[in-house]
XYZ file of C-alpha atoms in Angstrom:
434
model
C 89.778 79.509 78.434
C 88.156 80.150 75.312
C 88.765 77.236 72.890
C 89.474 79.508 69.910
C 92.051 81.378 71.635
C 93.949 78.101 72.899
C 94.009 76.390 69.600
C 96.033 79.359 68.358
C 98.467 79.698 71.390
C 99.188 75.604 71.082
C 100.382 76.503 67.222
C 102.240 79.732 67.419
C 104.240 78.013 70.846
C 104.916 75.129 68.204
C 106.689 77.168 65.316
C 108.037 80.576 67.682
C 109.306 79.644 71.042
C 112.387 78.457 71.119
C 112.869 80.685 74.555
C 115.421 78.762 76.365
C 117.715 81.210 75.090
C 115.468 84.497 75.273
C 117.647 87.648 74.464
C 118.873 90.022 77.336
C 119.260 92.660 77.725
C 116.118 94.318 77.001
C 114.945 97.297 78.763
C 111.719 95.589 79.712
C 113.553 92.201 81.193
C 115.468 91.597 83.524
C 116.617 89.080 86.602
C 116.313 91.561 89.196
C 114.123 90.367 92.179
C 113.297 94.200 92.527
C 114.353 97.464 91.475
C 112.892 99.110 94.129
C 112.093 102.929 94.320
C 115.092 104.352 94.039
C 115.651 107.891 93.351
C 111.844 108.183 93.697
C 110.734 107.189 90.439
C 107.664 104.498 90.300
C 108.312 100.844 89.191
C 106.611 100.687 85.976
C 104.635 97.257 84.843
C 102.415 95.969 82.251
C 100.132 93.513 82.234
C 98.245 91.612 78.808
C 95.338 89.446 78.021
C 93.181 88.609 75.467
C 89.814 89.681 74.969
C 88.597 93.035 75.783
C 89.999 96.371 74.966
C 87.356 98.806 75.875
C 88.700 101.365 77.933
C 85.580 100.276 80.532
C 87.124 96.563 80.985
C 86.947 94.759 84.348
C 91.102 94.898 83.905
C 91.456 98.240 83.113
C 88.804 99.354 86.116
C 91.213 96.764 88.093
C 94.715 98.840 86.858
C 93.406 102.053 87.821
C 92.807 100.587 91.209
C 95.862 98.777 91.716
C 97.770 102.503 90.200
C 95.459 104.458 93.321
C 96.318 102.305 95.736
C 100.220 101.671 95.466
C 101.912 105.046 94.823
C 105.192 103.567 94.363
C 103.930 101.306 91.069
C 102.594 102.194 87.666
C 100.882 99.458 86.096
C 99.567 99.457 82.554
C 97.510 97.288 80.979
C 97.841 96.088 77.088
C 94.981 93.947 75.892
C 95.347 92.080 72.676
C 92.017 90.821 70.914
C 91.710 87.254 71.191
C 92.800 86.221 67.673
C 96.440 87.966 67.686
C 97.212 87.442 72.000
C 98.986 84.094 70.711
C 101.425 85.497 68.346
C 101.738 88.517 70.259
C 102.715 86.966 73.472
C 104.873 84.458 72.224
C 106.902 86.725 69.663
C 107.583 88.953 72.410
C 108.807 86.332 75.023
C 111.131 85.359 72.361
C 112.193 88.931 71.788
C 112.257 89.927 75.045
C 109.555 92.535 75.568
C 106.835 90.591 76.967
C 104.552 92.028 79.748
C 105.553 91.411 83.168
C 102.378 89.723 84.095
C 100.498 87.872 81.053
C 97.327 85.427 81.147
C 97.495 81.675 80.289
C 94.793 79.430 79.308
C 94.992 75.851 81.269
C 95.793 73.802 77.773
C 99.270 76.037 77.274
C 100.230 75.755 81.173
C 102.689 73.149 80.791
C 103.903 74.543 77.638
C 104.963 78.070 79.097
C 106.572 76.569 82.255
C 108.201 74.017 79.842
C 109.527 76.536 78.331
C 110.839 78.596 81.000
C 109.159 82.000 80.625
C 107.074 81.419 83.569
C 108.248 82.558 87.501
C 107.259 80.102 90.201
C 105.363 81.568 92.794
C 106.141 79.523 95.892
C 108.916 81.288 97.465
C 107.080 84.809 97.108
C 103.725 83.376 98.515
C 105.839 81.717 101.706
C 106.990 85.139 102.072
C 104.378 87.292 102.182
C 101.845 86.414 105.542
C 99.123 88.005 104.326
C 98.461 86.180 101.293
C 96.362 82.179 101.818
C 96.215 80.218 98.827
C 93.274 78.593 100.762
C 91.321 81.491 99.400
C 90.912 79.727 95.659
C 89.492 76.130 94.656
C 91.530 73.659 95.200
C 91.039 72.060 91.724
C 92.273 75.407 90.535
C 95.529 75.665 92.128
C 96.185 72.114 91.501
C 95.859 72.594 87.638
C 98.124 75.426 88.270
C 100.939 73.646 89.813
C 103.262 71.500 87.914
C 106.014 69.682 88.749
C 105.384 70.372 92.637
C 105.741 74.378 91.958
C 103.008 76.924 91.672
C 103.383 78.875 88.215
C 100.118 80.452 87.965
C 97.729 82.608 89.993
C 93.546 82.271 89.574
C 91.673 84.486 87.051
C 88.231 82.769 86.773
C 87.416 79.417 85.192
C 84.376 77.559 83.300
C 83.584 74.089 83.696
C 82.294 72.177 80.294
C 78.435 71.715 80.191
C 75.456 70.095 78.156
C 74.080 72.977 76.956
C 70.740 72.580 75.037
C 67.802 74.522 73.416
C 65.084 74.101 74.920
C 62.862 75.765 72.134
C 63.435 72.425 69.923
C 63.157 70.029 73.183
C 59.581 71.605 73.346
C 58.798 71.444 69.636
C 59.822 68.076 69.356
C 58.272 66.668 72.977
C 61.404 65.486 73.592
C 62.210 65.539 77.622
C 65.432 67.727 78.839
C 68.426 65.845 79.647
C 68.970 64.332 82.677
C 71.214 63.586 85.473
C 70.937 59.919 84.353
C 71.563 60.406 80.864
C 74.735 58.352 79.265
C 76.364 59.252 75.527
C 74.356 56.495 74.391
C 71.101 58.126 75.569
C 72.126 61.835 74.201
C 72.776 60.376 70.660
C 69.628 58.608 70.588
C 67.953 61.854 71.552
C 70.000 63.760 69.245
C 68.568 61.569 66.522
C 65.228 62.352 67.701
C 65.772 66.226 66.858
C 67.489 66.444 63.766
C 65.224 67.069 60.892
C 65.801 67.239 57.141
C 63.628 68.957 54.391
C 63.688 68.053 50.834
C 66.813 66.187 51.393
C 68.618 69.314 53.153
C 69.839 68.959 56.939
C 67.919 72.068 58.436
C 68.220 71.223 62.262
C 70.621 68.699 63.936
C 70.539 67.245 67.664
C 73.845 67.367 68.985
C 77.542 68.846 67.501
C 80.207 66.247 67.554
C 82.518 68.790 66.164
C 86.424 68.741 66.262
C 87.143 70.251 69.300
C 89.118 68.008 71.067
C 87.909 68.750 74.690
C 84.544 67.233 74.215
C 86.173 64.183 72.633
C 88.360 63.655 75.675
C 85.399 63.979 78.340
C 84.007 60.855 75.527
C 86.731 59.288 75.526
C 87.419 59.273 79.757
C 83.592 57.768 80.028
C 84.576 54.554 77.872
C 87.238 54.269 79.704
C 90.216 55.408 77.279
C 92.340 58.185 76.610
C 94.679 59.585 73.754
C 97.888 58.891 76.193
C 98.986 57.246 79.525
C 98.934 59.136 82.892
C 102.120 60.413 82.606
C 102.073 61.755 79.054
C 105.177 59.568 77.599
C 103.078 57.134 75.364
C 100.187 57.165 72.758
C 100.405 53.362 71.403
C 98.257 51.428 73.343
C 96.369 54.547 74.432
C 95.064 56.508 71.064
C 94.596 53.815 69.189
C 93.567 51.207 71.880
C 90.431 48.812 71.424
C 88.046 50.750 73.574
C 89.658 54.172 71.745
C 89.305 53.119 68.410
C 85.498 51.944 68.695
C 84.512 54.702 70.654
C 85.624 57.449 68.107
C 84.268 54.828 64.826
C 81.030 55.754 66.987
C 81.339 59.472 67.597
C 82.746 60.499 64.077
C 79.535 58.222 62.376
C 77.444 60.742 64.394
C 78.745 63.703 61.322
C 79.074 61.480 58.203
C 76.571 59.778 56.021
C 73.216 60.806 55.459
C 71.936 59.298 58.884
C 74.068 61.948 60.998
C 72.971 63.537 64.020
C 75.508 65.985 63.994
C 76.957 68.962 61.813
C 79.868 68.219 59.686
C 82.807 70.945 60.296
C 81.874 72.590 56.540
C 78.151 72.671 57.938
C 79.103 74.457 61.001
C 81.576 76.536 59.172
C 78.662 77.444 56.309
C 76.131 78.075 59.677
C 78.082 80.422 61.230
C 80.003 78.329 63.905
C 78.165 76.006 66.687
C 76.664 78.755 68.823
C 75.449 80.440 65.912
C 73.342 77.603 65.020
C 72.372 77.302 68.928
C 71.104 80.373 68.742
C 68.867 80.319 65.358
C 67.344 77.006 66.418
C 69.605 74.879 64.302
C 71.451 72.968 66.948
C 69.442 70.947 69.610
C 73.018 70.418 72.171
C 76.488 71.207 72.293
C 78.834 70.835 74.959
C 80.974 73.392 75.542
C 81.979 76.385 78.259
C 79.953 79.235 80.033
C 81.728 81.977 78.304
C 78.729 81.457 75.371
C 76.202 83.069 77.568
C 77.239 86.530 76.770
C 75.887 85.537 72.949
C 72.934 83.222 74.161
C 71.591 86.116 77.277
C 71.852 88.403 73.734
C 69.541 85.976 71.642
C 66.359 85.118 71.775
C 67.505 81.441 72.385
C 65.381 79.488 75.242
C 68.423 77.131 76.990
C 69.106 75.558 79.858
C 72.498 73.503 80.715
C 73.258 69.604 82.138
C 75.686 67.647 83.458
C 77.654 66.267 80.699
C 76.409 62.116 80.371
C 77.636 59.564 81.548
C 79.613 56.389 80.450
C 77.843 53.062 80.348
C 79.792 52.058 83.428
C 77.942 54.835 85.166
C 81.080 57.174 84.953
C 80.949 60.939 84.595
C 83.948 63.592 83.268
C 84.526 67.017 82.473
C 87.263 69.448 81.956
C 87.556 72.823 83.795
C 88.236 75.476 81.602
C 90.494 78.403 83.031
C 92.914 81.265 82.754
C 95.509 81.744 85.045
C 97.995 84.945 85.929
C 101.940 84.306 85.078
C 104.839 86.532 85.755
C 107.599 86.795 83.343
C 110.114 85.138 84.488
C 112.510 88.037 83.144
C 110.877 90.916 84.411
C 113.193 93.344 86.208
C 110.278 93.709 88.900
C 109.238 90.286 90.424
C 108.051 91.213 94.416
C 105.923 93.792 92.567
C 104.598 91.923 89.609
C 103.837 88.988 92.375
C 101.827 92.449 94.057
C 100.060 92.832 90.748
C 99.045 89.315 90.116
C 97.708 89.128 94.173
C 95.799 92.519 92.987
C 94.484 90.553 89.709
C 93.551 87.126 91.114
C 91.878 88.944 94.603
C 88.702 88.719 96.179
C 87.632 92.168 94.735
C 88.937 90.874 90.982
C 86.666 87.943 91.471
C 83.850 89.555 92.279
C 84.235 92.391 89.439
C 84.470 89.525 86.478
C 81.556 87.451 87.748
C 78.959 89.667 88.976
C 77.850 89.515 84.738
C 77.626 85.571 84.716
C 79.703 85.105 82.136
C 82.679 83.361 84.441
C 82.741 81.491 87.837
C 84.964 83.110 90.912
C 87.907 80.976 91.356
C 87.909 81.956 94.940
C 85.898 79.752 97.752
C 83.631 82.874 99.432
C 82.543 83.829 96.165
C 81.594 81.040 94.704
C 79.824 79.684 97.155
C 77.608 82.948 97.063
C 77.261 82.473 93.448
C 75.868 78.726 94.405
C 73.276 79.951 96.868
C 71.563 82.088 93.955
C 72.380 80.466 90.556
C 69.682 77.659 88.998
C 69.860 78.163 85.494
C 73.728 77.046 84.588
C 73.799 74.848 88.545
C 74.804 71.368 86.493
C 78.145 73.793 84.830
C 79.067 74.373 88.487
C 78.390 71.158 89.236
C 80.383 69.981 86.600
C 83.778 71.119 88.716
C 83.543 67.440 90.682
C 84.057 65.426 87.682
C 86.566 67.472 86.266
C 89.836 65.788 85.122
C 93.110 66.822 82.996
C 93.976 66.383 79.471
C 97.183 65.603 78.557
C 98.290 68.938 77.570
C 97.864 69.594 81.222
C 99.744 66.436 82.227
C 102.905 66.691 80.155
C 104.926 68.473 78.043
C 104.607 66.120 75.530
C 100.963 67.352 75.484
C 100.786 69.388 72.292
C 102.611 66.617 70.239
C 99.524 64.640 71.682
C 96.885 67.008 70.380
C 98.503 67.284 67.213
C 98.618 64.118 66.144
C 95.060 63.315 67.390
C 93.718 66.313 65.587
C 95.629 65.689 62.491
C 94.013 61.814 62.537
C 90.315 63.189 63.287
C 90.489 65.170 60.615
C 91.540 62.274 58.170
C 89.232 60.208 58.797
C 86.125 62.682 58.534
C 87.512 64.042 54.991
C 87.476 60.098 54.579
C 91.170 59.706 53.798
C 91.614 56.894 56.219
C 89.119 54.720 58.720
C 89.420 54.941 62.275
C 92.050 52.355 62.883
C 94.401 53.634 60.240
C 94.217 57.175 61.258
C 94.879 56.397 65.091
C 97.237 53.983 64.424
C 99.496 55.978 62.185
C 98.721 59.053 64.566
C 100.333 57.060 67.774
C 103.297 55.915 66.030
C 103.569 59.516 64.740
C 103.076 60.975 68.417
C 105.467 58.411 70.396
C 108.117 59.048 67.357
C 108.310 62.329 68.180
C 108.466 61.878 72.073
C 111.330 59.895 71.527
């Protein structure tokens, strides 16, 4: 799932849902398993993502199908643009009038279940013989199931990458990254291709921005994390030994006049990171596949990598992915479970990938998509090292984040060091847990 779009789901879930107590009532909700077909009118659904609303959409081509094929069901579909699907979707679960099927981003997973808006699946999918979950990756319906219950069908995913320019590589006679690389390696390189004129930062190596997904697949490769397994704890975790001297490391890549990396007003004043990626102003980034609709549109020269290693040789990475939910509310469940089969199918798969821009979530397909693709292989690749974050281990995840992001963001407007910022963030975090 797009970063962008996440960020603003996490908030808006933070200040709107209080959905335990959704109000009924609503013409659009419901606890009805079914309403059927009687008198002979058609069950009518909607379905809503973020993203596209071109009448020429892969999910509107995919409606029209699903309408053609089951006479009995009218399904519409309601796209939001990405910057308004958060408060859309979560005003309208509160108020009752949310879509019967709407798409979640894997950081908000445990959120929406938490909150109880989201059907599990199980019980449909061990009645219906037709439908094999063995169809999708594995990895992907773990991350969807929480708790031991399957909330979430497959749209598509993106695993994180090293993505790099190859143009300033070349310029600079600086070798690609490689399978061997570590952190330490990158940031040495990244130092290599960051140039200043007349005082002025004009081309950095590498963006050690704020986004916290990077910073966790950092922070897994020394051997830390901003919590425990389990999502109960932060002291001892965000602002452990090996946590506090890895971060003093990656924030001194943006700050002081020796930095490799873009501060967050640079990137801001450049247009954003893939901006700068694509006018030769930003040697590496990691981030997710969904950038090569912008970078195939540019005159950019990039290839991808696996993300580097730790220095005790070990590798992470974080699968980025979107996932089909039914309201749990909806009047209509055995037929919004038939539209979110329809949505997360074989055909569906192959519609949204055949461009590049996203991976199939199911096993055929992908494996076809292996056999042909060289250019973005390490993202693929990227899938085996792929682990959770907390927001996708707890429900306590957000409170996580928050605090985290809150203390990054200290200590590179220089308001507190390292140690200060994670130490008051942890007792902030576990405060509220409690």
């Amino acid at each position: 799932m797009k970063k962008t779009v996440s960020m603003k789901i996490a908030s808006v879930l933070a200040g709107v849902m209080l959905l335990s107590a959704c109000s009924a009532g609503n013409t659009n909700t419901g606890n009805n398993e079914s309403s059927g077909n009687a008198g002979g009118k058609k069950v009518q659904l909607t379905f809503t993502t973020w993203g596209d609303v071109t009448s020429g959409s892969s999910e509107q081509q995919l409606a029209d199908e699903f309408n053609a094929a089951h006479p009995d069901i009218e399904v519409k579909f309601e796209p939001v643009p990405g910057d308004g699907y958060a408060t859309k979707l979560t005003t309208s679960l509160a108020s009752g009038t949310a879509a019967d099927v709407f798409l979640i981003g894997e950081g908000d997973f445990y959120s929406y279940v938490d909150k109880g808006v989201v059907e599990p699946l199980d019980d449909y999918i061990a009645k219906d013989s037709t439908f094999d979950l063995a169809m999708y990756q594995k990895d992907l319906i773990d991350m969807e199931r929480i708790n031991d219950k399957l909330y979430y069908l497959p749209k598509d995913f993106n695993p994180l990458a090293l993505w790099y320019n190859k143009r300033i590589f070349d310029e600079a006679g600086v070798p690609y990254p490689s399978d061997d690389w570590t952190w330490d390696d990158m940031f040495a390189t990244a130092k290599k291709l960051t140039k200043q004129e007349n005082g002025k930062y004009t081309q950095f190596g590498f963006n050690a921005g704020t986004w916290e997904y990077p910073i966790y697949t950092y922070l897994w490769t020394n051997g830390t994390d901003i919590a425990n397994e389990e999502g109960t704890k932060a002291e001892g975790f965000m602002n452990s030994e090996k946590t506090v001297q890895a971060m003093e490391k990656y924030v001194a890549l943006s700050k002081g006049d020796g930095r490799v990396s873009p501060t967050p007003q640079d990137t801001q004043t450049m247009g954003g990171d893939s901006s700068m990626f694509m006018t030769d102003k930003l040697a590496m980034m990691v981030t997710g596949r969904w950038i090569k609709s912008d970078l195939d549109k540019s005159n950019v020269e990039y290839g991808s990598a696996l993300i580097p290693k730790g220095a005790d040789d070990e590798r992470a990475g974080i699968i980025a992915a979107a996932g089909w939910a039914m309201n749990s509310k909806t009047k209509h469940k055995v037929e919004a479970f038939e539209l979110m089969k329809w949505l997360s199918g074989t055909d569906a798969q192959k519609l949204r990938s055949k461009n590049g821009l996203v991976l199939p979530a199911t096993v055929a397909e992908l494996d076809q998509v292996k056999t042909t693709e060289e250019k973005d292989k390490p993202v693929i690749e990227m899938m085996n090292f792929a682990r959770k974050p907390v927001t996708m281990r707890s429900a306590n995840g957000p409170i996580f984040k928050e605090a985290f992001t809150q203390a990054l963001e200290k200590i590179l407007l220089g308001k507190l060091d390292v140690k200060s910022a994670l130490d008051e963030a942890a007792k902030t975090a576990d405060s509220k847990i409690k």
